[in-house]
Every structure is written in structure tokens, then in C-alpha cells.
Coordinates of C-alpha atoms and ligand atoms in Angstrom, one line a residue:
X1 CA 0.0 0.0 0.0
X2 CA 1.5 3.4 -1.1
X3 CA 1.4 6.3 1.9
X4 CA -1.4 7.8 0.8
X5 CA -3.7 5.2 0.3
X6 CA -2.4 4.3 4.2
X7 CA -3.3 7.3 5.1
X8 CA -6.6 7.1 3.3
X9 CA -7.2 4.3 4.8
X10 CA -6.3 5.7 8.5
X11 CA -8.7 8.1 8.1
X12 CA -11.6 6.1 6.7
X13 CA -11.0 3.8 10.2
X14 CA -11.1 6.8 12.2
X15 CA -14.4 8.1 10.9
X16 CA -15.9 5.0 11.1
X17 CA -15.7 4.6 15.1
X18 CA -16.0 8.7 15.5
X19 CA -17.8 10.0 12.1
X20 CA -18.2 13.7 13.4
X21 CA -16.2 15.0 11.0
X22 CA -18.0 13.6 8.2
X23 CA -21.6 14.5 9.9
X24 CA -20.1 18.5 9.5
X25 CA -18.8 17.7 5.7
X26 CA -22.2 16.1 5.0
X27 CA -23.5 20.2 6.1
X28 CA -20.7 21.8 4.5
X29 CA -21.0 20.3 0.9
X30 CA -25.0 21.4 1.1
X31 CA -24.3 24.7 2.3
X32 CA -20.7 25.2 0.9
X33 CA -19.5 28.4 3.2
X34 CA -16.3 29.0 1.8
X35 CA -17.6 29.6 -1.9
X36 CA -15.0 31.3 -3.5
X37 CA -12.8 32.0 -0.7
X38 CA -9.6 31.3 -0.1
X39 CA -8.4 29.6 3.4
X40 CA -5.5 28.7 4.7
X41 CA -4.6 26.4 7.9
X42 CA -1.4 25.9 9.2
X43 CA -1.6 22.4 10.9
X44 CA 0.5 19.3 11.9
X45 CA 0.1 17.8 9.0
X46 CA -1.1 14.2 10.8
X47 CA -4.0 11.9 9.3
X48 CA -6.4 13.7 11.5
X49 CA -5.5 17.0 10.1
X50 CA -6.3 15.3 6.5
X51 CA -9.7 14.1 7.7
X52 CA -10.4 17.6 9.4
X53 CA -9.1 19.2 5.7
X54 CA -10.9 16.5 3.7
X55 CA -14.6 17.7 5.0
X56 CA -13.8 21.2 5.2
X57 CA -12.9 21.2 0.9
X58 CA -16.2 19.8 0.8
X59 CA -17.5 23.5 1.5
X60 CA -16.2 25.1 -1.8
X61 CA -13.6 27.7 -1.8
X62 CA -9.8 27.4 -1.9
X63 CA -7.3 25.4 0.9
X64 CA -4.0 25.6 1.1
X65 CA -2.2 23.6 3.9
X66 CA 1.1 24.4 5.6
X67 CA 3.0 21.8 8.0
X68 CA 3.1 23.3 11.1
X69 CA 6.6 21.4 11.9
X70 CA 8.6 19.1 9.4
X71 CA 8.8 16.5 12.5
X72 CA 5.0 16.1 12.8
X73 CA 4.8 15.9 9.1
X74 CA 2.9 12.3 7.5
X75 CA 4.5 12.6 4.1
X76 CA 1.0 10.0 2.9
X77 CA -1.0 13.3 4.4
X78 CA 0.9 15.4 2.1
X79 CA 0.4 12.8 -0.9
X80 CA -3.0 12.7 0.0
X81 CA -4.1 16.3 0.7
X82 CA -2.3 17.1 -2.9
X83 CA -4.5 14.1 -4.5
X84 CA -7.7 15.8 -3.2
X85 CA -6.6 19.2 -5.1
X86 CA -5.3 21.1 -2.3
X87 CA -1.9 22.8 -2.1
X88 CA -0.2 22.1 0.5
X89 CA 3.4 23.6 1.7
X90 CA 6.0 21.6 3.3
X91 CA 10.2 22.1 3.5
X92 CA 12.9 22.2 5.9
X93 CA 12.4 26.3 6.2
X94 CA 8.9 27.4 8.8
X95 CA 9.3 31.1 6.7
X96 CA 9.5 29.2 3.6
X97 CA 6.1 27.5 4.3
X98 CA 4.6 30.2 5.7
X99 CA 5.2 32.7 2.9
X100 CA 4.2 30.1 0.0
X101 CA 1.2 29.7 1.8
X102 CA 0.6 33.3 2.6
X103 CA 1.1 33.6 -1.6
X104 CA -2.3 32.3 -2.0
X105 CA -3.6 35.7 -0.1
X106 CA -6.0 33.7 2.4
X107 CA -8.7 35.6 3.5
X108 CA -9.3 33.1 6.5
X109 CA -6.6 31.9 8.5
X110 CA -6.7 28.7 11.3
X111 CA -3.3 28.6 12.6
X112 CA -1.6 27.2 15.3
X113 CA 1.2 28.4 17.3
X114 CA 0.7 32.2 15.5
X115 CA 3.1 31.2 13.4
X116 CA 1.1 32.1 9.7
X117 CA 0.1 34.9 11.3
X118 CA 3.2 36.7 12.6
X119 CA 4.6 35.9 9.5
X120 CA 1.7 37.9 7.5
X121 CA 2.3 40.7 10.4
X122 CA 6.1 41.0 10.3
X123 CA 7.0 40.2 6.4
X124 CA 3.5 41.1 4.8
X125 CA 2.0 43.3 6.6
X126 CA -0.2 45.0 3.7
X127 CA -2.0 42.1 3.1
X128 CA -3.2 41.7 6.5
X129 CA -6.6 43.6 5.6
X130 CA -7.2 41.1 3.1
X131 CA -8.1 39.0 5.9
X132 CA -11.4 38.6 7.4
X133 CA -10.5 36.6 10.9
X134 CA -8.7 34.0 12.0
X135 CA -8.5 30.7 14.3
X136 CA -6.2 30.4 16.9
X137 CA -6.5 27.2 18.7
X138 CA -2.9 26.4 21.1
X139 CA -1.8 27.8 24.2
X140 CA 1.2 29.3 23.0
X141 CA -0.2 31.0 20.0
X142 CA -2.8 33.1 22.0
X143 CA -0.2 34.1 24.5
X144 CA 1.7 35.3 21.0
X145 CA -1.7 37.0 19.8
X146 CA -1.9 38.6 23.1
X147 CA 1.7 40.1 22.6
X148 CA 1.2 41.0 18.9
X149 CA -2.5 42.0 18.3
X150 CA -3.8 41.5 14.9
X151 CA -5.5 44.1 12.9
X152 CA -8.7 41.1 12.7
X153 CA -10.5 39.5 14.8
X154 CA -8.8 35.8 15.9
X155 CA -11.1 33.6 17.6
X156 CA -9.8 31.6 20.6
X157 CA -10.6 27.7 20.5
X158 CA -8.2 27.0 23.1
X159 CA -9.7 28.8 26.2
X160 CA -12.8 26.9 25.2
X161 CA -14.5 24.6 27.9
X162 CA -13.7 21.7 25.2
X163 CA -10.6 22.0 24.2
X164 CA -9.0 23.0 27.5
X165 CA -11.6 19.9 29.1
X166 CA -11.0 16.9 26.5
X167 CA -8.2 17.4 24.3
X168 CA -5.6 19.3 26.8
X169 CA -6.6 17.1 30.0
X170 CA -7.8 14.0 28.5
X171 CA -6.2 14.0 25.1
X172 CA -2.4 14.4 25.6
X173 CA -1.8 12.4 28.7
X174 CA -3.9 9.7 27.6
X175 CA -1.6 9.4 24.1
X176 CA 1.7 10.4 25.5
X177 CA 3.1 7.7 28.0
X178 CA 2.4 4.6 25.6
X179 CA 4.7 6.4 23.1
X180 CA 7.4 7.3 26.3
X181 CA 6.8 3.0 27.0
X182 CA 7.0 2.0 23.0
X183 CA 10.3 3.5 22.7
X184 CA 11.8 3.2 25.6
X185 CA 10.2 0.1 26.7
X186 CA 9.9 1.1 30.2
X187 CA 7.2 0.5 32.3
X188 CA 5.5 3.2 34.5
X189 CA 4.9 1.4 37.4
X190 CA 7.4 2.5 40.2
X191 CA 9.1 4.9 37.9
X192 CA 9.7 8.7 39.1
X193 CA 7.7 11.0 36.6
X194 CA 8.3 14.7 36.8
X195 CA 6.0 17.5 34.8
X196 CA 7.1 20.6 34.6
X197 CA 3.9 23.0 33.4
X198 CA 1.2 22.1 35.3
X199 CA -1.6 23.7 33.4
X200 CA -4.7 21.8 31.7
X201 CA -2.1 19.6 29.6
X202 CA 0.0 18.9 32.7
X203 CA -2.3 18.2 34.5
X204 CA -3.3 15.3 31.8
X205 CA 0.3 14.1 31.7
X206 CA 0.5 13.8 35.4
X207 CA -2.8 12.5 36.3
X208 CA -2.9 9.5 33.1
X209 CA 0.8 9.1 34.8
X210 CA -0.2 8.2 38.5
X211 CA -2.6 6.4 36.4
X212 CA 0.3 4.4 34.7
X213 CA 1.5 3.5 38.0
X214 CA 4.2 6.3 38.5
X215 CA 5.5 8.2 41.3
X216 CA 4.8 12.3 40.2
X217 CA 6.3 15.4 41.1
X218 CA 5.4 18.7 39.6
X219 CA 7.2 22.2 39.0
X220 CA 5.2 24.6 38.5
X221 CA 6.4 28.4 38.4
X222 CA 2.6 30.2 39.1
X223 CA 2.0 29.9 42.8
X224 CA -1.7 29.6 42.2
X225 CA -1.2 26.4 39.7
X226 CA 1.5 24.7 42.2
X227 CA -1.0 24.9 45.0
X228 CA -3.3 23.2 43.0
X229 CA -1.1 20.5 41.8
X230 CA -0.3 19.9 45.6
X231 CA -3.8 19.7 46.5
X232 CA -4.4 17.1 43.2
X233 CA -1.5 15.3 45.6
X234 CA 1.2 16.2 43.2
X235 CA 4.5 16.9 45.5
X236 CA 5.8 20.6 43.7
X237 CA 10.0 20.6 44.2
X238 CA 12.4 23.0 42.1
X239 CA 13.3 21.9 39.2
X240 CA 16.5 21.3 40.7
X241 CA 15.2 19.0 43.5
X242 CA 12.3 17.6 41.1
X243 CA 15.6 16.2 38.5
X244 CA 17.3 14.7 41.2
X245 CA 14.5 12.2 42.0
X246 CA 13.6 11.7 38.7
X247 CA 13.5 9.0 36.1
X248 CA 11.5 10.7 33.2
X249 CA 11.3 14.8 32.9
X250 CA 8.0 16.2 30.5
X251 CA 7.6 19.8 29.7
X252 CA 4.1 20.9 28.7
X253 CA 5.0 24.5 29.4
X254 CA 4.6 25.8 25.9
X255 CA 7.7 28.0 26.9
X256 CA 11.4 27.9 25.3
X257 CA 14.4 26.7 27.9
X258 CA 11.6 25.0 30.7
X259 CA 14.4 22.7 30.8
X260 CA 17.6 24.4 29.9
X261 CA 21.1 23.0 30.1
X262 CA 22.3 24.4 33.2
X263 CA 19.5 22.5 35.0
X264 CA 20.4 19.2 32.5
X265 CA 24.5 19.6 33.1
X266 CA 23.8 19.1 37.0
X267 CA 21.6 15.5 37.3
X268 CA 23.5 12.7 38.7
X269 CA 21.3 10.0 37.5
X270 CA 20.0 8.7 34.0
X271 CA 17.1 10.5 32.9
X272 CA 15.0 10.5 29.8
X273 CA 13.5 13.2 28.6
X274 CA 10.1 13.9 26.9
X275 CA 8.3 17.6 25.4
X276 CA 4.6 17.3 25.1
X277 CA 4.1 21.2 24.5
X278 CA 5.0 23.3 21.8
X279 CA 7.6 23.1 19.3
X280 CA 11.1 21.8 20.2
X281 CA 13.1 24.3 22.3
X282 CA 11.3 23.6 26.0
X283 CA 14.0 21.1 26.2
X284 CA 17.3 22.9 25.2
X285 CA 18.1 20.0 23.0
X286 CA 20.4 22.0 20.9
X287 CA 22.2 22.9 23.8
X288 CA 22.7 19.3 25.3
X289 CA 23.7 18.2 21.6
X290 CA 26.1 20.9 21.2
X291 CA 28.1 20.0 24.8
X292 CA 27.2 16.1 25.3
X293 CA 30.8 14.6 25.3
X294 CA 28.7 11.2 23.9
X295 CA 25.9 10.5 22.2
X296 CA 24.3 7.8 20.2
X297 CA 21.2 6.9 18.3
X298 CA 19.2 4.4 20.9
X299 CA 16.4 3.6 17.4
X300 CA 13.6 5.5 15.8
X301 CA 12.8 8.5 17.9
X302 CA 15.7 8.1 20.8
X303 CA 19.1 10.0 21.1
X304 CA 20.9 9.8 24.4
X305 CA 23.9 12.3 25.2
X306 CA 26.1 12.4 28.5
X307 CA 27.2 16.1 29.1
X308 CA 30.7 14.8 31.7
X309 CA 32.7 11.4 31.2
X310 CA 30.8 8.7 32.8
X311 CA 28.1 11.3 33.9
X312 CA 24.3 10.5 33.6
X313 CA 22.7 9.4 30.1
X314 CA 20.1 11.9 29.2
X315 CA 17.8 10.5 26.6
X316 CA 16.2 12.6 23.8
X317 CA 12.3 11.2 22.6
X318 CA 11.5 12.5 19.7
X319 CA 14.0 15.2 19.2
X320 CA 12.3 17.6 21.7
X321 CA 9.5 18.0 19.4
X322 CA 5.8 17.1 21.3
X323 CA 6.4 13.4 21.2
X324 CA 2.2 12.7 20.7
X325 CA 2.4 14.3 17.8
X326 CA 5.2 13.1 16.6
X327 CA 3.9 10.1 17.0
X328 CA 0.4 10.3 15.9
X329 CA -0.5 8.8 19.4
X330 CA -3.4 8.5 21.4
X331 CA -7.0 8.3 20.8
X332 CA -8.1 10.5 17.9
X333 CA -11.3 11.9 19.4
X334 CA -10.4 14.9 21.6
X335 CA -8.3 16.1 18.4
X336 CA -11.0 15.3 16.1
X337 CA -13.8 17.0 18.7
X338 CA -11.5 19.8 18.9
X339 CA -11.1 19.6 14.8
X340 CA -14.9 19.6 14.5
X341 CA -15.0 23.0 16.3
X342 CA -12.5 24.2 14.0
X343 CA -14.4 23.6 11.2
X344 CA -17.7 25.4 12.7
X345 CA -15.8 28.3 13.6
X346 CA -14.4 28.7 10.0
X347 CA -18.2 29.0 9.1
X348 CA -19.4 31.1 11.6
X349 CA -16.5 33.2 10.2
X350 CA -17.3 32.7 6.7
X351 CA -20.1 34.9 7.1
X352 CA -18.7 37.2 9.6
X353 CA -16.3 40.5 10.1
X354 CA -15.6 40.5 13.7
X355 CA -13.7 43.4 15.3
X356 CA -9.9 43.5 15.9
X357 CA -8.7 41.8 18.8
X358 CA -9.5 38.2 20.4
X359 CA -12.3 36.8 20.6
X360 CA -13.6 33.5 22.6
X361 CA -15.0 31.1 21.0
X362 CA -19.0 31.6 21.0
X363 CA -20.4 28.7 23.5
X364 CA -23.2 27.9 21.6
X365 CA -20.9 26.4 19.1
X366 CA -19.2 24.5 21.4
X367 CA -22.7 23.3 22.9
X368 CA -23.3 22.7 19.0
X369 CA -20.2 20.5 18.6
X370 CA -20.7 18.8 22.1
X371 CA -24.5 17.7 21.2
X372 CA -23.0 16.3 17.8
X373 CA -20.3 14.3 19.7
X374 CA -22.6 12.5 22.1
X375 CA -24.7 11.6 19.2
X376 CA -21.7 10.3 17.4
X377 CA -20.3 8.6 20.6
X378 CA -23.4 6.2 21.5
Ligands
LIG1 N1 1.2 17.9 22.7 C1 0.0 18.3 22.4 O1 -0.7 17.5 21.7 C2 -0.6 19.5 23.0 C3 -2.0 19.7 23.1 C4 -2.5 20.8 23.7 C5 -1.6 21.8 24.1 N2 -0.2 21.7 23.9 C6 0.8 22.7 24.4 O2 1.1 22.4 25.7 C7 1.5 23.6 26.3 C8 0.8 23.7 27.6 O3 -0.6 23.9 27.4 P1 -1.6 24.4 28.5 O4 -2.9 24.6 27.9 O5 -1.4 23.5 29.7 O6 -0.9 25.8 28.8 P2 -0.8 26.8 30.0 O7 -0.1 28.0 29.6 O8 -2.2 26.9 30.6 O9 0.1 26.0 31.1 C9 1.5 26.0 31.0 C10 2.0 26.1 32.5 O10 3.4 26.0 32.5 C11 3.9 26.9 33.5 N3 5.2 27.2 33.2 C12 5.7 28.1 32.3 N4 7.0 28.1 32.3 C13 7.4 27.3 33.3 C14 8.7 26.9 33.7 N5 9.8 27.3 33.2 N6 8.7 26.0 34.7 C15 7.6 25.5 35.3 N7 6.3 25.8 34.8 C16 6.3 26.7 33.8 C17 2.9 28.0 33.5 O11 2.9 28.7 34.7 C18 1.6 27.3 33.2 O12 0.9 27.0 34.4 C19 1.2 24.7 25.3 O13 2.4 25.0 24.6 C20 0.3 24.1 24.4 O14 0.4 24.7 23.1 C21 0.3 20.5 23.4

């Protein structure tokens, strides 16, 4: 089977046990929103991004799809999206990608991270009042939004009630520790785990952790969040104390250098270490490739470096980058409930101008999406 037809074929098995998407593509080809529009979405380009992409087409207009990150990248996606008609940019270089897209003068935008956006703010900024809104839907890209206003509305999916409820809590944790047990082989039980973030998605990680079996510690820099955590029953060291003790390290802090070198160059003890936020510099990776005095290539998705002679192995999953996605992992439907809002907010937007400035998504869409899911779950 060629890569596309595998990823055909993933998707056809995920909309068989989950078919919301396909319920919204049945109402988008009959109403067809995006009728000569153009739209682009910046997405980790996984096979639930192509069954996301393959509805939405069904609602006229024009899609162009960037890869969000080369690592999370299904080349059969890519093969795929491109056999459905849709152009889709890939390559080494995020700029690259993000101009070639921004060539097609979208006049919606979904995005994730900011990344399309700040582009179209920093290298084009002209051609931002071609665009009509936007969808933000991480973490990280709001805080960006908040930092760098756009001149459009952007309408935010991640302080939702269902993305911050399913996909964030439920979602990541749920998909991230068989990955951290596939490649490393190592079983939770007994093992020391410590998160380091400990909002909605660290919470996930550490709670489907203790759920493995695994000891947890949490660092958490906002006094508000730690106290949680300890009331969740989450001991909250310094990341100093927390490494000591620990067997694996995850940041889900969505911030560069959570775990930076300095703290990395002082553990005494093995330690393997796992990103399940955004992009790939929570871990300083770089950094402990650039001073590890060893290193070798464990298999598919697992480098380990010492930093001193003798010292502590410290072993890399997935290159720093958020190892669910990397790996596909986990059960498709917060993603795909999550994916479904997407969609509906592109059509509320379709038909909409709203004003400059953030806006949250409107909760009778989410009520909309949550009604559709239950129907689609029994
Ligand atoms: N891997 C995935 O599939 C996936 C899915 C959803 C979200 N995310 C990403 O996960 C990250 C976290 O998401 P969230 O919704 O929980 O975000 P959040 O911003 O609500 O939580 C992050 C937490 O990390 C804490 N933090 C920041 N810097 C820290 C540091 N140096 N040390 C310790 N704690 C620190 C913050 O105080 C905050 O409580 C974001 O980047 C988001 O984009 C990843």
C-alpha cells in the first residue's frame, strides 16, 4: 500500500468509530460556506488534520495547507491532501512555508502556534486587511496574539471549555506515555515521573501518569497552579530538587528553555526526557547536543547524550518535538472534537467580520459540537 492510500485508509477507520467529522462535511457540501474563498490552515500535517481538511474542501472555496513542523509531518497526508486538489506547503524552512502559503492571499486563516500569522504581520504586513478573521486554537499561539495584536478578529478555540476539558486534559496524557513505553520500553509502574507545566495539559500528563503507575512530582512556576497540583497530591519541588528524584522529565510548558542546560548539566542520574508542549526548544536539545561529550542513536525516535565522562545518560524522545504528535498517538477523538469546532468556527467566520482583537469562541458552538459528539459517541 503506497502512503497515501495508508493514510486514506487511516482516516476512513477513524471516521468509522467517531464520524463527526464527516456529519459536519455532509453540512458543509449542502451549504458550501467557503464559496470562493480562499483559506488557509497551518496544521501538523497528521491523518487527523487530512480528515479535518478533507470535510472542510467539501465546502467550496480554496485550501491551502502548511506543515506546522517538518517532524510532525505524515508525508502520505501530504500525498494525499495534494490528490484531493489542495496545495499544500512543506520544507525544511517554517518562513519558507509560511510565505508560500501566505502567496495564496488567504482571506481566512486557522493557525496554530501564531506562526502564519506573525509571518503575515512581520514580512506582509499590507496584506493583512485582506483578511477577514482567524482561528487560533494552542496555548502558545494566544499568548503570541496577546503580545502581537492583529488588525482582525482571531477567535480563541483554546480557552474553550472543550478543548481546555478533552483534548488538553484528557487527550495528551492519555496518548503520551504509551509512546514514552513503545520507545523506551519502560514501564510506568514504580518509575519517578516529573512534569514541569502544570496547566490543563500537565495536569493530563500527570494525572494519566499516577494512572500508569508512576511516582509524580510537579514544577510549576505560578504559585496559584503549584498549590493546585499539591492539592491534586502532586509533591511541587524546584526543578533542581524535582531532577534529582527523577526518572523521566516532560515539559508541557509551551515556553522555550523549561528545561535548559544548566539545569540538564547538574543530574547525577539517567534520565530520559520527553516535550509534550509546543515546538522543540522547551527542552534545550540544541544545547545538550552541542556540549554532550557522547551521544548515540538508541532507534527510531531516541538520542541519548552524557554532558561529563561517565556522567548521567540523558535520553532525547522524539528530538524535543511534542512526542504525541510526533507520533500520531493517542485516541483520535479529543483532536478530532476539537477539529470539528475548527471547522464550525471557520463558518461562523465565513459569514462574519468580527472586530480587531481576540475573541472567545462563542459557546453555543461548542454546545453545538458537544451535542454532535454524544450523538456520534453512543
Ligand atoms: N502535545 C500536544 O498535543 C498539545 C496539546 C495541547 C496543548 N499543547 C501545548 O502544551 C503547552 C501547555 O498547554 P496548557 O494549555 O497547559 O498551557 P498553560 O499556559 O495553561 O500552562 C502552562 C503552564 O506551564 C507553567 N510554566 C511556564 N514556564 C514554566 C517553567 N519554566 N517551569 C515550570 N512551569 C512553567 C505556566 O505557569 C503554566 O501554568 C502549550 O504550549 C500548548 O500549546 C500541546
Amino acid at each position: 500500500m503506497d502512503r497515501a492510500t495508508a493514510a486514506a485508509a487511516e482516516v476512513a477507520r477513524i471516521n468509522t468509530f467517531f464520524p463527526l467529522l464527516p456529519r459536519l462535511g455532509l453540512r458543509w457540501a449542502a451549504k458550501r460556506p467557503w464559496e470562493d474563498m480562499t483559506v488557509a490552515v497551518n496544521a501538523h500535517l497528521t491523518t487527523l488534520t487530512a480528515a479535518l481538511v478533507r470535510e472542510l474542501a467539501l465546502g467550496g472555496g480554496t485550501w491551502v495547507v502548511c506543515a506546522a513542523n517538518e517532524a510532525t509531518t505524515d508525508p502520505g497526508v501530504v500525498e494525499l491532501l495534494r490528490q484531493q486538489g489542495i496545495q499544500v506547503e512543506t520544507g525544511r524552512d517554517g518562513n519558507d512555508r509560511y510565505r508560500a502559503t501566505l502567496d495564496a492571499h488567504p482571506e481566512l486563516i486557522a493557525d496554530v502556534g501564531y506562526e502564519l500569522i506573525s509571518t503575515l504581520l512581520e514580512q506582509r504586513p499590507k496584506q493583512a486587511s485582506e483578511v477577514r478573521a482567524a482561528v487560533e486554537i494552542t496555548r502558545t499561539g494566544i499568548n503570541r496574539l496577546r503580545q502581537h495584536p492583529a488588525p482582525f478578529g482571531v477567535m480563541n478555540i483554546n480557552d474553550g471549555e472543550l478543548k481546555y476539558n478533552v483534548e488538553n486534559r484528557h487527550g495528551v496524557g492519555e496518548g503520551l506515555w504509551p509512546c514514552v513505553t513503545n520507545i523506551t520500553g519502560m514501564h510506568l509502574s514504580g518509575r519517578r515521573v516529573l512534569v514541569i507545566g502544570y496547566g490543563p495539559t500537565g495536569q493530563g500528563v500527570a494525572t494519566y501518569a499516577r494512572a500508569f503507575g508512576a511516582s509524580v512530582e510537579v514544577v510549576e512556576i505560578d504559585p496559584i497552579r503549584q498549590l493546585v497540583a499539591q492539592y491534586d497530591g502532586f509533591p511541587t519541588p524546584d526543578l533542581a530538587a524535582g531532577l534529582e528524584r527523577a526518572d523521566i522529565a516532560v515539559t508541557v510548558t509551551g515556553k522555550k528553555g523549561a528545561l535548559p542546560l544548566s539545569a540538564l548539566e547538574a543530574v547525577d542520574s539517567d534520565l530520559v526526557l520527553v516535550n509534550a508542549g509546543h515546538g522543540r526548544d522547551e527542552i534545550d536539545v540544541t544545547g545538550l547536543r552541542g556540549s554532550a561529550v557522547e551521544g548515540d542513536e538508541l532507534g527510531p525516535h531516541c538520542v541519548r547524550f552524557r554532558l561529563r565522562a561517565k556522567g548521567p545518560w540523558l535520553s532525547v524522545l522524539g528530538d524535543g518535538n511534542p512526542l504525541n504528535i510526533v507520533l500520531n498517538a493517542g485516541s483520535p477523538e479529543p483532536v478530532l472534537l476539537h477539529f470539528a469546532l475548527l471547522g464550525r468556527t471557520l463558518e461562523h467566520l465565513a459569514g462574519e467580520r468580527p472586530s480587531p482583537g481576540e475573541h472567545r469562541v462563542p459557546r453555543s458552538l461548542e454546545a453545538e459540537v458537544a451535542t454532535a459528539a454524544i450523538k456520534v459517541r453512543r
